[in-house]
Amino acid sequence: MLNLKFWKDPVFSKVIAWFIIAILTIIIASTRKYFLKLIGNINNNISIEEGILRLPTHYIIILLTSLLIAIILLIFIKFKSNIKTKELSNNKLGFVKFLEKGTSDLLTYNELIEESKNIKLMFVSASYFLTTFYNELRKSLIKGGDIQLLLASPNSSFVNDINEIENRKDTNGISQEINLSIERLKQLVSEARKESRLPSTGNATEYGFYNTHLRSSLIIIDNKYCFVIPNVPPKRTRESLGFFFNLDNTSDDNPSSYYLYHFDSLFCELKEKNKIYSVRNE
């Protein structure tokens, strides 16, 4: 299937828009008699009476001129964007931007998820994330990626507290979401194995349950890109303010790298207690 995700790129969209505007502007201007009178003395091949372009070369000139404008605009936007990105990624905290709608804003970064070799997820239930980014996660697994998933322990006091805060009529609502998320993860691995040529597909995918109080949901891609969404029930992560960090240029003692340390520490602790489960064995 043809991948048209590049159409979502705001830079690409602006360039295409300006390319079309440039073509239309030049064509409209070139067919106006008052414009032709201004340039008629320079180019005798243009019909002032008919107000149209006569020679095919004129259309080629219009196309090339519009393309040149689009290329110049692309270079300018990219140059400006690179400077801004460099400034952000080089700041001490590695802070990149705010996510106004939490995991909903991650749709902009779906390619990061799809191309990931390792993705670490820490949620209450991960129901929205696993559903919304199902295809991206599946493609990641097909290419040899793996998933480490930490969810809240079903029916724990922590989960029951969230049920109460969210005023859920079904007191087992979130616990059911957690169980469904595990089934969805297994389904992901199963589908990826059928499509992948790699015999080890999904073997490194693991999940576990924590009992600690979750303060922030975490999405960490390849230990480089970190998305942090503070939990503020009754709002869900797709409705909460989030933060995007680039950990590439940060040191281990940098506050933004603590999120990675927090996840790895908890995951290792659960693994030592044999509370991490491999999808390979199920």
Short mmCIF file of N, CA, C and O in Angstrom, two decimals, residues 198-277:
data_model
loop_
_atom_site.label_atom_id
_atom_site.label_comp_id
_atom_site.label_asym_id
_atom_site.label_seq_id
_atom_site.Cartn_x
_atom_site.Cartn_y
_atom_site.Cartn_z
N LEU A 198 11.22 -12.69 10.32
CA LEU A 198 12.20 -12.87 11.39
C LEU A 198 11.67 -13.90 12.40
O LEU A 198 10.59 -13.72 12.94
N PRO A 199 12.40 -14.96 12.64
CA PRO A 199 11.92 -15.99 13.59
C PRO A 199 11.82 -15.50 15.03
O PRO A 199 11.10 -16.08 15.83
N SER A 200 12.53 -14.42 15.33
CA SER A 200 12.54 -13.92 16.71
C SER A 200 11.51 -12.83 16.96
O SER A 200 11.51 -12.19 18.02
N THR A 201 10.61 -12.60 16.00
CA THR A 201 9.63 -11.52 16.12
C THR A 201 8.82 -11.61 17.41
O THR A 201 8.20 -12.64 17.69
N GLY A 202 8.86 -10.54 18.19
CA GLY A 202 8.05 -10.46 19.40
C GLY A 202 8.60 -11.20 20.59
O GLY A 202 8.02 -11.15 21.68
N ASN A 203 9.72 -11.91 20.43
CA ASN A 203 10.25 -12.72 21.53
C ASN A 203 10.69 -11.89 22.72
O ASN A 203 10.71 -12.35 23.85
N ALA A 204 11.11 -10.64 22.44
CA ALA A 204 11.59 -9.78 23.53
C ALA A 204 10.49 -8.92 24.14
O ALA A 204 10.74 -8.12 25.04
N THR A 205 9.27 -9.07 23.64
CA THR A 205 8.15 -8.27 24.15
C THR A 205 7.71 -8.82 25.51
O THR A 205 7.42 -10.02 25.65
N GLU A 206 7.65 -7.92 26.49
CA GLU A 206 7.34 -8.33 27.86
C GLU A 206 6.36 -7.36 28.50
O GLU A 206 6.26 -6.20 28.08
N TYR A 207 5.69 -7.82 29.53
CA TYR A 207 4.77 -6.95 30.26
C TYR A 207 4.78 -7.31 31.74
O TYR A 207 5.19 -8.40 32.14
N GLY A 208 4.34 -6.36 32.54
CA GLY A 208 4.26 -6.58 33.98
C GLY A 208 3.28 -5.62 34.62
O GLY A 208 2.74 -4.72 33.95
N PHE A 209 3.05 -5.81 35.92
CA PHE A 209 2.09 -4.98 36.65
C PHE A 209 2.77 -4.36 37.87
O PHE A 209 3.47 -5.05 38.61
N TYR A 210 2.53 -3.09 38.06
CA TYR A 210 3.12 -2.41 39.21
C TYR A 210 2.06 -2.12 40.27
O TYR A 210 0.86 -2.05 39.97
N ASN A 211 2.50 -1.93 41.49
CA ASN A 211 1.60 -1.59 42.59
C ASN A 211 1.86 -0.19 43.14
O ASN A 211 1.16 0.28 44.02
N THR A 212 2.91 0.45 42.62
CA THR A 212 3.23 1.79 43.09
C THR A 212 2.23 2.80 42.55
O THR A 212 1.52 2.53 41.59
N HIS A 213 2.20 3.94 43.16
CA HIS A 213 1.31 5.00 42.70
C HIS A 213 1.88 5.63 41.44
O HIS A 213 2.99 6.15 41.44
N LEU A 214 1.14 5.57 40.35
CA LEU A 214 1.61 6.12 39.08
C LEU A 214 1.38 7.63 39.05
O LEU A 214 0.27 8.11 39.18
N ARG A 215 2.44 8.37 38.86
CA ARG A 215 2.33 9.83 38.79
C ARG A 215 2.37 10.35 37.36
O ARG A 215 1.83 11.39 37.06
N SER A 216 3.02 9.60 36.47
CA SER A 216 3.11 10.02 35.08
C SER A 216 3.09 8.80 34.17
O SER A 216 3.74 7.78 34.46
N SER A 217 2.35 8.91 33.07
CA SER A 217 2.42 7.89 32.04
C SER A 217 3.64 8.17 31.18
O SER A 217 3.95 9.33 30.91
N LEU A 218 4.33 7.11 30.76
CA LEU A 218 5.57 7.27 30.03
C LEU A 218 5.55 6.52 28.71
O LEU A 218 5.05 5.40 28.64
N ILE A 219 6.08 7.15 27.67
CA ILE A 219 6.35 6.50 26.39
C ILE A 219 7.79 6.83 26.05
O ILE A 219 8.12 8.00 25.82
N ILE A 220 8.65 5.82 26.06
CA ILE A 220 10.08 6.04 25.80
C ILE A 220 10.48 5.23 24.58
O ILE A 220 10.39 3.99 24.58
N ILE A 221 10.91 5.91 23.53
CA ILE A 221 11.23 5.27 22.26
C ILE A 221 12.74 5.21 22.08
O ILE A 221 13.42 6.24 22.03
N ASP A 222 13.26 3.98 21.98
CA ASP A 222 14.69 3.74 21.75
C ASP A 222 15.59 4.46 22.75
O ASP A 222 16.71 4.86 22.41
N ASN A 223 15.09 4.64 23.96
CA ASN A 223 15.84 5.35 25.02
C ASN A 223 16.27 6.75 24.59
O ASN A 223 17.19 7.34 25.16
N LYS A 224 15.60 7.28 23.58
CA LYS A 224 15.96 8.59 23.04
C LYS A 224 14.83 9.59 23.15
O LYS A 224 15.03 10.71 23.62
N TYR A 225 13.66 9.22 22.73
CA TYR A 225 12.50 10.12 22.76
C TYR A 225 11.61 9.74 23.94
O TYR A 225 11.20 8.59 24.07
N CYS A 226 11.34 10.71 24.77
CA CYS A 226 10.57 10.45 25.99
C CYS A 226 9.34 11.37 26.05
O CYS A 226 9.47 12.59 26.01
N PHE A 227 8.17 10.75 26.14
CA PHE A 227 6.92 11.49 26.26
C PHE A 227 6.37 11.24 27.66
O PHE A 227 6.17 10.10 28.06
N VAL A 228 6.15 12.33 28.36
CA VAL A 228 5.69 12.25 29.76
C VAL A 228 4.33 12.92 29.87
O VAL A 228 4.18 14.09 29.51
N ILE A 229 3.35 12.18 30.37
CA ILE A 229 2.01 12.75 30.56
C ILE A 229 1.62 12.57 32.03
O ILE A 229 1.29 11.44 32.46
N PRO A 230 1.68 13.62 32.82
CA PRO A 230 1.29 13.51 34.24
C PRO A 230 -0.15 13.05 34.37
O PRO A 230 -1.03 13.49 33.61
N ASN A 231 -0.39 12.15 35.31
CA ASN A 231 -1.75 11.64 35.53
C ASN A 231 -2.53 12.57 36.44
O ASN A 231 -2.12 12.82 37.58
N VAL A 232 -3.62 13.10 35.90
CA VAL A 232 -4.46 14.02 36.66
C VAL A 232 -5.92 13.59 36.54
O VAL A 232 -6.73 14.24 35.88
N PRO A 233 -6.27 12.42 37.13
CA PRO A 233 -7.66 11.96 37.06
C PRO A 233 -8.60 12.99 37.68
O PRO A 233 -8.19 13.71 38.59
N PRO A 234 -9.82 13.11 37.15
CA PRO A 234 -10.48 12.17 36.25
C PRO A 234 -10.11 12.29 34.77
O PRO A 234 -10.64 11.56 33.94
N LYS A 235 -9.21 13.20 34.38
CA LYS A 235 -8.80 13.30 32.98
C LYS A 235 -7.94 12.09 32.61
O LYS A 235 -7.14 11.62 33.41
N ARG A 236 -8.12 11.60 31.37
CA ARG A 236 -7.29 10.52 30.87
C ARG A 236 -6.06 11.10 30.18
O ARG A 236 -5.99 12.31 29.95
N THR A 237 -5.09 10.25 29.84
CA THR A 237 -3.83 10.74 29.27
C THR A 237 -4.04 11.43 27.92
O THR A 237 -3.26 12.29 27.55
N ARG A 238 -5.08 11.07 27.20
CA ARG A 238 -5.33 11.71 25.89
C ARG A 238 -5.92 13.11 26.05
O ARG A 238 -6.10 13.83 25.08
N GLU A 239 -6.21 13.50 27.29
CA GLU A 239 -6.78 14.81 27.55
C GLU A 239 -5.86 15.70 28.39
O GLU A 239 -6.17 16.87 28.62
N SER A 240 -4.75 15.14 28.84
CA SER A 240 -3.88 15.86 29.77
C SER A 240 -2.69 16.50 29.06
O SER A 240 -2.27 16.06 28.00
N LEU A 241 -2.13 17.51 29.70
CA LEU A 241 -0.93 18.17 29.18
C LEU A 241 0.26 17.23 29.31
O LEU A 241 0.47 16.60 30.35
N GLY A 242 1.05 17.13 28.23
CA GLY A 242 2.22 16.26 28.24
C GLY A 242 3.48 17.01 27.86
O GLY A 242 3.44 18.18 27.46
N PHE A 243 4.61 16.32 27.96
CA PHE A 243 5.91 16.91 27.65
C PHE A 243 6.72 15.96 26.78
O PHE A 243 6.69 14.74 26.98
N PHE A 244 7.44 16.52 25.84
CA PHE A 244 8.27 15.74 24.92
C PHE A 244 9.73 16.10 25.16
O PHE A 244 10.10 17.26 25.06
N PHE A 245 10.55 15.09 25.49
CA PHE A 245 11.97 15.30 25.72
C PHE A 245 12.80 14.50 24.72
O PHE A 245 12.42 13.39 24.35
N ASN A 246 13.92 15.07 24.30
CA ASN A 246 14.91 14.34 23.51
C ASN A 246 16.09 14.06 24.45
O ASN A 246 16.79 14.98 24.86
N LEU A 247 16.27 12.80 24.78
CA LEU A 247 17.27 12.42 25.77
C LEU A 247 18.66 12.22 25.16
O LEU A 247 19.61 11.88 25.87
N ASP A 248 18.77 12.41 23.87
CA ASP A 248 20.03 12.14 23.16
C ASP A 248 21.21 12.93 23.72
O ASP A 248 22.31 12.40 23.85
N ASN A 249 20.97 14.19 24.01
CA ASN A 249 22.06 15.06 24.42
C ASN A 249 22.06 15.38 25.91
O ASN A 249 22.67 16.35 26.35
N THR A 250 21.35 14.56 26.67
CA THR A 250 21.28 14.81 28.12
C THR A 250 22.15 13.81 28.87
O THR A 250 22.35 12.68 28.43
N SER A 251 22.65 14.20 30.01
CA SER A 251 23.48 13.32 30.83
C SER A 251 22.61 12.49 31.76
O SER A 251 21.42 12.77 31.93
N ASP A 252 23.21 11.47 32.36
CA ASP A 252 22.45 10.57 33.24
C ASP A 252 21.91 11.27 34.48
O ASP A 252 20.93 10.82 35.07
N ASP A 253 22.60 12.35 34.90
CA ASP A 253 22.14 13.06 36.08
C ASP A 253 21.21 14.23 35.75
O ASP A 253 20.88 15.04 36.60
N ASN A 254 20.78 14.26 34.49
CA ASN A 254 19.84 15.31 34.07
C ASN A 254 18.43 14.92 34.50
O ASN A 254 18.04 13.76 34.36
N PRO A 255 17.65 15.86 35.04
CA PRO A 255 16.29 15.53 35.50
C PRO A 255 15.42 14.82 34.47
O PRO A 255 14.63 13.94 34.83
N SER A 256 15.54 15.18 33.19
CA SER A 256 14.69 14.56 32.17
C SER A 256 15.04 13.08 31.95
O SER A 256 14.21 12.30 31.50
N SER A 257 16.28 12.70 32.27
CA SER A 257 16.68 11.30 32.11
C SER A 257 16.19 10.44 33.28
O SER A 257 16.27 9.21 33.22
N TYR A 258 15.66 11.07 34.31
CA TYR A 258 15.16 10.32 35.46
C TYR A 258 13.96 9.44 35.08
O TYR A 258 13.73 8.41 35.71
N TYR A 259 13.21 9.89 34.06
CA TYR A 259 12.04 9.10 33.63
C TYR A 259 12.49 7.74 33.09
O TYR A 259 11.86 6.71 33.38
N LEU A 260 13.57 7.75 32.32
CA LEU A 260 14.11 6.49 31.81
C LEU A 260 14.63 5.63 32.96
O LEU A 260 14.38 4.41 33.00
N TYR A 261 15.31 6.25 33.88
CA TYR A 261 15.83 5.53 35.06
C TYR A 261 14.69 4.95 35.89
O TYR A 261 14.77 3.81 36.36
N HIS A 262 13.63 5.73 36.03
CA HIS A 262 12.46 5.29 36.81
C HIS A 262 11.85 4.04 36.18
O HIS A 262 11.56 3.05 36.88
N PHE A 263 11.66 4.07 34.87
CA PHE A 263 11.06 2.91 34.18
C PHE A 263 11.96 1.69 34.31
O PHE A 263 11.51 0.60 34.68
N ASP A 264 13.24 1.85 33.96
CA ASP A 264 14.17 0.72 33.98
C ASP A 264 14.31 0.12 35.38
O ASP A 264 14.37 -1.11 35.54
N SER A 265 14.32 0.98 36.39
CA SER A 265 14.46 0.50 37.77
C SER A 265 13.26 -0.33 38.19
O SER A 265 13.41 -1.42 38.77
N LEU A 266 12.07 0.17 37.86
CA LEU A 266 10.85 -0.55 38.22
C LEU A 266 10.75 -1.86 37.45
O LEU A 266 10.37 -2.90 38.01
N PHE A 267 11.11 -1.82 36.18
CA PHE A 267 11.04 -3.02 35.34
C PHE A 267 11.99 -4.10 35.86
O PHE A 267 11.62 -5.28 35.97
N CYS A 268 13.21 -3.68 36.21
CA CYS A 268 14.21 -4.63 36.74
C CYS A 268 13.77 -5.20 38.08
O CYS A 268 13.96 -6.39 38.36
N GLU A 269 13.19 -4.34 38.91
CA GLU A 269 12.71 -4.78 40.23
C GLU A 269 11.64 -5.86 40.07
O GLU A 269 11.65 -6.88 40.78
N LEU A 270 10.71 -5.63 39.14
CA LEU A 270 9.64 -6.60 38.92
C LEU A 270 10.20 -7.89 38.32
O LEU A 270 9.72 -8.99 38.62
N LYS A 271 11.22 -7.74 37.48
CA LYS A 271 11.81 -8.92 36.85
C LYS A 271 12.51 -9.79 37.88
O LYS A 271 12.46 -11.03 37.83
N GLU A 272 13.17 -9.17 38.83
CA GLU A 272 13.84 -9.91 39.90
C GLU A 272 12.84 -10.67 40.76
O GLU A 272 13.17 -11.71 41.36
N LYS A 273 11.61 -10.16 40.81
CA LYS A 273 10.56 -10.80 41.59
C LYS A 273 9.73 -11.76 40.74
O LYS A 273 8.68 -12.24 41.18
N ASN A 274 10.19 -11.99 39.49
CA ASN A 274 9.49 -12.87 38.54
C ASN A 274 8.07 -12.38 38.24
O ASN A 274 7.14 -13.19 38.09
N LYS A 275 7.94 -11.07 38.19
CA LYS A 275 6.64 -10.48 37.89
C LYS A 275 6.60 -9.82 36.51
O LYS A 275 5.72 -9.02 36.23
N ILE A 276 7.59 -10.14 35.69
CA ILE A 276 7.60 -9.71 34.29
C ILE A 276 7.34 -10.95 33.44
O ILE A 276 7.99 -11.99 33.63
N TYR A 277 6.40 -10.84 32.51
CA TYR A 277 5.98 -11.98 31.72
C TYR A 277 6.33 -11.78 30.24
O TYR A 277 6.13 -10.69 29.70
#
